[in-house]
Each structure stands twice: as C-alpha cells, then as structure tokens.
Short mmCIF file of C-alpha atoms and ligand atoms in Angstrom, two decimals:
data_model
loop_
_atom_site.label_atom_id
_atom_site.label_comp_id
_atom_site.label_asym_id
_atom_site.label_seq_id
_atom_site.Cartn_x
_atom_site.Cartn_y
_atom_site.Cartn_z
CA UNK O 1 87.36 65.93 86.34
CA UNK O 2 89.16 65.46 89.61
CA UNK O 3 88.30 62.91 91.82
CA UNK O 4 86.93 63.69 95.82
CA UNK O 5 89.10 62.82 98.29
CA UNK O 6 87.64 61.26 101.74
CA UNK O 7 89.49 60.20 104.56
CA UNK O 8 88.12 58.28 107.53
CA UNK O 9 89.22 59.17 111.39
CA UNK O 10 88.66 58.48 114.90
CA UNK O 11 90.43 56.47 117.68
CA UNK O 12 91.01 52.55 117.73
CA UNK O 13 88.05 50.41 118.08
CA UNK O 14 85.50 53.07 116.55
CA UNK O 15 84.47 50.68 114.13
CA UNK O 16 86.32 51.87 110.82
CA UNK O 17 86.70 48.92 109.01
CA UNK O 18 83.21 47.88 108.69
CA UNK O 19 82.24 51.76 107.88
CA UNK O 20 84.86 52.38 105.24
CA UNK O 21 83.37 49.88 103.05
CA UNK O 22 80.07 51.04 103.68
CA UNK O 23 81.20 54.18 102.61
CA UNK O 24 82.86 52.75 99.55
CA UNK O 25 79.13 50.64 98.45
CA UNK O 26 77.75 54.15 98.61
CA UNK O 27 80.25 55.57 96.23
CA UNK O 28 79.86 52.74 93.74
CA UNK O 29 76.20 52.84 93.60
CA UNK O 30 76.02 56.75 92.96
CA UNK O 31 78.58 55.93 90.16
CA UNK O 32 81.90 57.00 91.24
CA UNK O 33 85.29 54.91 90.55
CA UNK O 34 86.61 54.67 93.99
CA UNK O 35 90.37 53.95 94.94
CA UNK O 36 90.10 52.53 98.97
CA UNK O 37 93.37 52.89 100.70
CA UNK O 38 94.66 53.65 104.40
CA UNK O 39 97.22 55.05 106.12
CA UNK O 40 100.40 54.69 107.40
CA UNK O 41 100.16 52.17 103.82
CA UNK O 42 98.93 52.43 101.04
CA UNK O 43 101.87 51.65 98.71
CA UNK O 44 104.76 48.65 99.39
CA UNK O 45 107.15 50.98 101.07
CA UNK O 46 104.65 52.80 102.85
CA UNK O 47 103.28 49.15 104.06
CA UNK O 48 106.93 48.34 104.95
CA UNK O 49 106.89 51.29 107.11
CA UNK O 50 103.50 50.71 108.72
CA UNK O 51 105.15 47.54 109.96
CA UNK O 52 107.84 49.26 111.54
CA UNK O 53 105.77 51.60 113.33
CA UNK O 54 102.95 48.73 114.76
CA UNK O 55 105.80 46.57 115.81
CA UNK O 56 106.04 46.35 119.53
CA UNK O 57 109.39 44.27 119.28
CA UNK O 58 111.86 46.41 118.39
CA UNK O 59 114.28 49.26 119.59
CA UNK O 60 111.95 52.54 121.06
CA UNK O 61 111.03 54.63 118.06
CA UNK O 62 111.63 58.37 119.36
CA UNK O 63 109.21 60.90 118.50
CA UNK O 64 110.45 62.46 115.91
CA UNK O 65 111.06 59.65 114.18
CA UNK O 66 107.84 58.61 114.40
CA UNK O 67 105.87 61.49 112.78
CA UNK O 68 108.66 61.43 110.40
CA UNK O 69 107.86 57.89 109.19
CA UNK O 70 104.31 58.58 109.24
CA UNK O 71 104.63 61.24 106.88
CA UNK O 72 107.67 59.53 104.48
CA UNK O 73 104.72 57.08 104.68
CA UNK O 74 102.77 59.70 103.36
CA UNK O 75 104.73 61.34 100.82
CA UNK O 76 105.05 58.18 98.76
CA UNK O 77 101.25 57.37 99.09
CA UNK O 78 100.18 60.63 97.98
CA UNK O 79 102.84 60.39 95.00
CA UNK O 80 101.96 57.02 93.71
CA UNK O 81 98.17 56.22 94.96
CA UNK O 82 96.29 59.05 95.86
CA UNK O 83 97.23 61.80 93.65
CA UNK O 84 97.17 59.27 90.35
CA UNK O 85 93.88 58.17 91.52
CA UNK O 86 92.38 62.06 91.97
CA UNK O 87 93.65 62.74 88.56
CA UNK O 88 92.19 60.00 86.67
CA UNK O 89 88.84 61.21 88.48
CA UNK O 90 88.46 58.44 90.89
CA UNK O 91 87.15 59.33 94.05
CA UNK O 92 89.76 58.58 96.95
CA UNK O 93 88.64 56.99 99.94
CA UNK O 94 91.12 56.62 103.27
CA UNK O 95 91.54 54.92 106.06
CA UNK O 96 93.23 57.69 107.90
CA UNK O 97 95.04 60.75 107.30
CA UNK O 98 97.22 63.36 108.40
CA UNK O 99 94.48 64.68 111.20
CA UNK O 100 95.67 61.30 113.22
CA UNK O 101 99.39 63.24 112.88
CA UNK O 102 97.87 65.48 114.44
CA UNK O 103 95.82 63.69 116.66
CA UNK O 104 98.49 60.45 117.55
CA UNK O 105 101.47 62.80 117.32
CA UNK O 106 100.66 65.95 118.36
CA UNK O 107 97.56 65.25 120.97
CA UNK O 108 98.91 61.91 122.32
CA UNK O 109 102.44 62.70 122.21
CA UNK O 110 102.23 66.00 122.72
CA UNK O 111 104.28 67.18 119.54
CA UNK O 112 104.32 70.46 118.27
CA UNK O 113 101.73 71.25 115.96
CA UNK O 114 103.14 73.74 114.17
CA UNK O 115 106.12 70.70 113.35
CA UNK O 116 103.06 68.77 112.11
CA UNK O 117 101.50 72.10 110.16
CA UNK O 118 105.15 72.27 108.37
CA UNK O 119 105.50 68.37 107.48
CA UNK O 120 101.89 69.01 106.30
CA UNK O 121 102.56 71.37 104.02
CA UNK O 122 105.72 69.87 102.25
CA UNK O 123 104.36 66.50 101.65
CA UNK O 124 101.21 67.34 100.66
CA UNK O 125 101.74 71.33 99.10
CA UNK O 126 98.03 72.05 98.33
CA UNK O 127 96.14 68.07 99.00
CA UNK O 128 94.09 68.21 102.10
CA UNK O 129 90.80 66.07 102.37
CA UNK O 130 87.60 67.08 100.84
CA UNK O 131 85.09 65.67 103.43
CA UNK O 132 86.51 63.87 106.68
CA UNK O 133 84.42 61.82 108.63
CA UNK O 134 85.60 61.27 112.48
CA UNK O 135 84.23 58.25 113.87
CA UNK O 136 83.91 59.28 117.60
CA UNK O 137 83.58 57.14 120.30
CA UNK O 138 84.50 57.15 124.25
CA UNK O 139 87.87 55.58 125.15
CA UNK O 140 87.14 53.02 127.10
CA UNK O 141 84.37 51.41 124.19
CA UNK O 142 86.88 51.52 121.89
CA UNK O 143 90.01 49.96 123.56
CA UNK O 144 87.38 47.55 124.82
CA UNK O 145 86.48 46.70 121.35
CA UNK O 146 89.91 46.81 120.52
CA UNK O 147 91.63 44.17 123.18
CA UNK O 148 88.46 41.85 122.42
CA UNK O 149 89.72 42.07 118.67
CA UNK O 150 93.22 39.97 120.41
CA UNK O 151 96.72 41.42 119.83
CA UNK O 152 97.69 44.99 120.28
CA UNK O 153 99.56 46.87 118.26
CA UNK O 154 102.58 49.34 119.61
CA UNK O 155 99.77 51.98 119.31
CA UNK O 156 97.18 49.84 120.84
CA UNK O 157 99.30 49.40 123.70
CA UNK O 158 99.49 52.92 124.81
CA UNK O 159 97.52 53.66 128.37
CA UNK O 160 93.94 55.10 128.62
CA UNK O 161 95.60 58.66 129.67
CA UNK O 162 97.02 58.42 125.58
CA UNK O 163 94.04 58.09 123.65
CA UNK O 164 92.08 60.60 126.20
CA UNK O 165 94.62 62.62 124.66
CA UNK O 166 94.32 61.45 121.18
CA UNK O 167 90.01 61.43 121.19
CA UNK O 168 90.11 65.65 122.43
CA UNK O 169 92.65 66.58 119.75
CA UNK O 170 90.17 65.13 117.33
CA UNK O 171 86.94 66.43 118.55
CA UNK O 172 89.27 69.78 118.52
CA UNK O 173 90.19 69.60 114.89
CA UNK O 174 86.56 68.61 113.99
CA UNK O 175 85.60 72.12 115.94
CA UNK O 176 87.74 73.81 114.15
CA UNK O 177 87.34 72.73 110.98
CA UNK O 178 83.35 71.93 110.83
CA UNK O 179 82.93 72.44 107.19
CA UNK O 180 85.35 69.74 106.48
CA UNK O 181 85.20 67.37 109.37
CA UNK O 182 81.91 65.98 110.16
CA UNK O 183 81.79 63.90 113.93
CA UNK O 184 79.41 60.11 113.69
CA UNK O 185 78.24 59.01 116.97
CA UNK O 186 80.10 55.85 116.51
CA UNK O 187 78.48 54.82 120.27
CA UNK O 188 74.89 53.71 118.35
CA UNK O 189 74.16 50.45 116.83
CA UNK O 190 75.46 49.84 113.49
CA UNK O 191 72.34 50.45 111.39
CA UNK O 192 72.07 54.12 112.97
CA UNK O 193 75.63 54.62 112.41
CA UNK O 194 75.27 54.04 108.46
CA UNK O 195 72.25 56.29 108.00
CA UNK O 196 74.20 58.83 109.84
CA UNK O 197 77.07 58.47 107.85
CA UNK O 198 74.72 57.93 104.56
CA UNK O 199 72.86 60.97 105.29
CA UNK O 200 76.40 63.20 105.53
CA UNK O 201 77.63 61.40 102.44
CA UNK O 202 74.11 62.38 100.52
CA UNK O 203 74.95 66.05 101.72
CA UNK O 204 78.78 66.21 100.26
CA UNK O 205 77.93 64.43 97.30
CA UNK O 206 74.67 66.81 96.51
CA UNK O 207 74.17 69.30 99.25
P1 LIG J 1 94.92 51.74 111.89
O1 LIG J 1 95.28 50.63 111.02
O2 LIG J 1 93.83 52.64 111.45
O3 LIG J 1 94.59 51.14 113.31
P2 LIG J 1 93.17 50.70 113.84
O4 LIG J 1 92.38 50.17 112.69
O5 LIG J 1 93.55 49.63 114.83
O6 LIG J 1 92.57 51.90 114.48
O7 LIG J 1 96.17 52.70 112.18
C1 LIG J 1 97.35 52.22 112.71
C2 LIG J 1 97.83 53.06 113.85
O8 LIG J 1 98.62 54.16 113.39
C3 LIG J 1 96.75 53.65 114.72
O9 LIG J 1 96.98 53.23 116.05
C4 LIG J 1 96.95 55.14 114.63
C5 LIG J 1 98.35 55.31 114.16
N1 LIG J 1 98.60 56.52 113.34
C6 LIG J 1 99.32 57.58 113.87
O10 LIG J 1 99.73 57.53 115.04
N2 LIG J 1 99.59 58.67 113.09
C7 LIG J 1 99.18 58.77 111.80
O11 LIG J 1 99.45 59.79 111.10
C8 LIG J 1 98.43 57.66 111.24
C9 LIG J 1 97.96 57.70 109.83
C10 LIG J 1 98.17 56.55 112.06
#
C-alpha cells in the first residue's frame, strides 16, 4: 500500500525542527516506516542546490532562477526520495514543500502563481501532499527566534515587509485548501503545540 505523504510549513523561526520529529515519534509508534526529508534537499544535488540558494555571498540570484532551482530541487527529490519511499509504503514526512513556492516565491516575491501552478504540475504530475501542517506564527516571534538562532541565511535576511508577505500567502493557501492544510498556533508553549499537532495527526491517521 502507498505510503502518506506529510509536509511541514510555516515561516522561519516557527519552530519546525523540534515539531518534525515529534511528528515523526508519532508515526513510529502507530507503526508506520517513515522516510524524514526537507526541502530545497533532500537528495545530494538537491542539497548542492539548497546551498546555492542560502548563500548570501554570491552573484544576485534573479527570480526566476530562483523558483526554478527550487523546483529542479524538487524534481530530483520527488524522483529519487519521495516517490521510492511512497511506493515501498513508507510514510513521507517533509520539511517543506511546494506551498513555500508559493508562499517564498509567489507571496514574498510576488511571482506569478499561475508560473508556480505550471512548475507544479510538471514536476510533480499528480503528487501533492496528503495532510500539510502550517506552523503559524507572527513575524516578528519568528525572525526573533530566528536572529537569536545566530547567522542568517539569504532568506533569513529578507526585511520584515517579506515575510509579512510570505506569513498571508500561507494563511491564504491554508483557507483555501482547509481539508488539506491544517494551521498550529505555533505562538503557545511547546507542550500545547504537540497536543495540537498530536490531536490533528490522530484525526488524519483515523478520523
Ligand atoms: P528551511 O531550511 O526550512 O529554513 P528554516 O528552517 O530556517 O525555516 O528552508 C530554507 C529556506 O528556503 C527558507 O527560508 C524558505 C526557503 N524556501 C523557498 O523560498 N521556497 C521553497 O520552495 C522552499 C522549499 C524553501
């Protein structure tokens, strides 16, 4: 039987990390084989390019380049990671997707969505997650909890006017697409946070 496929969102400093593998203890205990993996990654080119893209240091990376690397990215993690890993039955749980195109891209940069909508579609033909959860939180907790974590990235580094951007385009996908996207309050202490996100899990995996 094919695998589930979950991808974690939400803007930097929403506390991710520490969820995703909270996520992934719940998946082992109910059973499931589980295949963790993030994005832009997931593979050694795709890594090679996900160094290219957080690197502050080097010639501007237009636009379109940008969303294109993100999605070459993509292409060869759904090719050699995720779609292996759904076929063999093992559930597939990532750190990001192709809603932060959308959301990074298209809200924060202001790209075209329908460009997006049509990369979407040829890299991935019929793969979209099965259950999303977006980690929400207000910009200025999460860049705070991002600075205090030391170095920013060429993302990190954008102004508070970019991730306003990129936080609405989220909550607007997640309004849009409520069956699949389900919003965490990531603004409560941790413990609340996980039976939030345990609770929605419980739902998707017996609801
Ligand atoms: P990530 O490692 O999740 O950063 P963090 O843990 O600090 O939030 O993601 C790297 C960066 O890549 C992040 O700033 C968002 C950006 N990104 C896009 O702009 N578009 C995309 O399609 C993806 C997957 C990520």
């Amino acid at each position: 039987m094919q695998g589930k496929f979950i991808t974690l969102e939400g803007g930097e400093g929403g506390g991710k990390s520490t969820n995703l593998k909270y996520i992934e203890q719940l998946l082992l205990k109910e059973g499931f084989s589980v295949v963790m993996t993030r994005e832009p990654g997931g593979t050694k080119l795709a890594e090679n390019i996900r160094q290219l893209l957080l690197d502050k240091a080097q010639e501007e990376i237009s636009q379109q380049a940008e969303l294109l690397m993100m999605f070459a990215a993509r292409a060869q993690h759904i090719k050699h990671v995720i779609q292996p890993a759904l076929a063999q039955g093992s559930w597939v749980l990532c750190d990001r997707f192709t809603d932060s195109s959308y959301a990074y891209q298209g809200g924060g940069r202001g790209m075209d969505h329908s460009a997006i909508a049509w990369l979407e579609n040829f890299a991935q033909s019929q793969l979209r997650p099965d259950l999303t959860l977006l980690l929400d939180v207000p910009v200025e907790i999460g860049m705070g909890r991002a600075k205090a974590r030391g170095q920013l990235d060429r993302f990190e580094s954008e102004k508070m006017e970019f991730f306003n951007k990129v936080r609405c385009c989220f909550l607007e996908l997640a309004e849009k697409q409520p069956k699949r996207i389900k919003v965490v309050d990531g603004t409560q202490e941790l413990a609340q946070v996980q039976a939030q996100i345990s609770q929605l899990m419980q739902d998707f995996i017996h609801g």
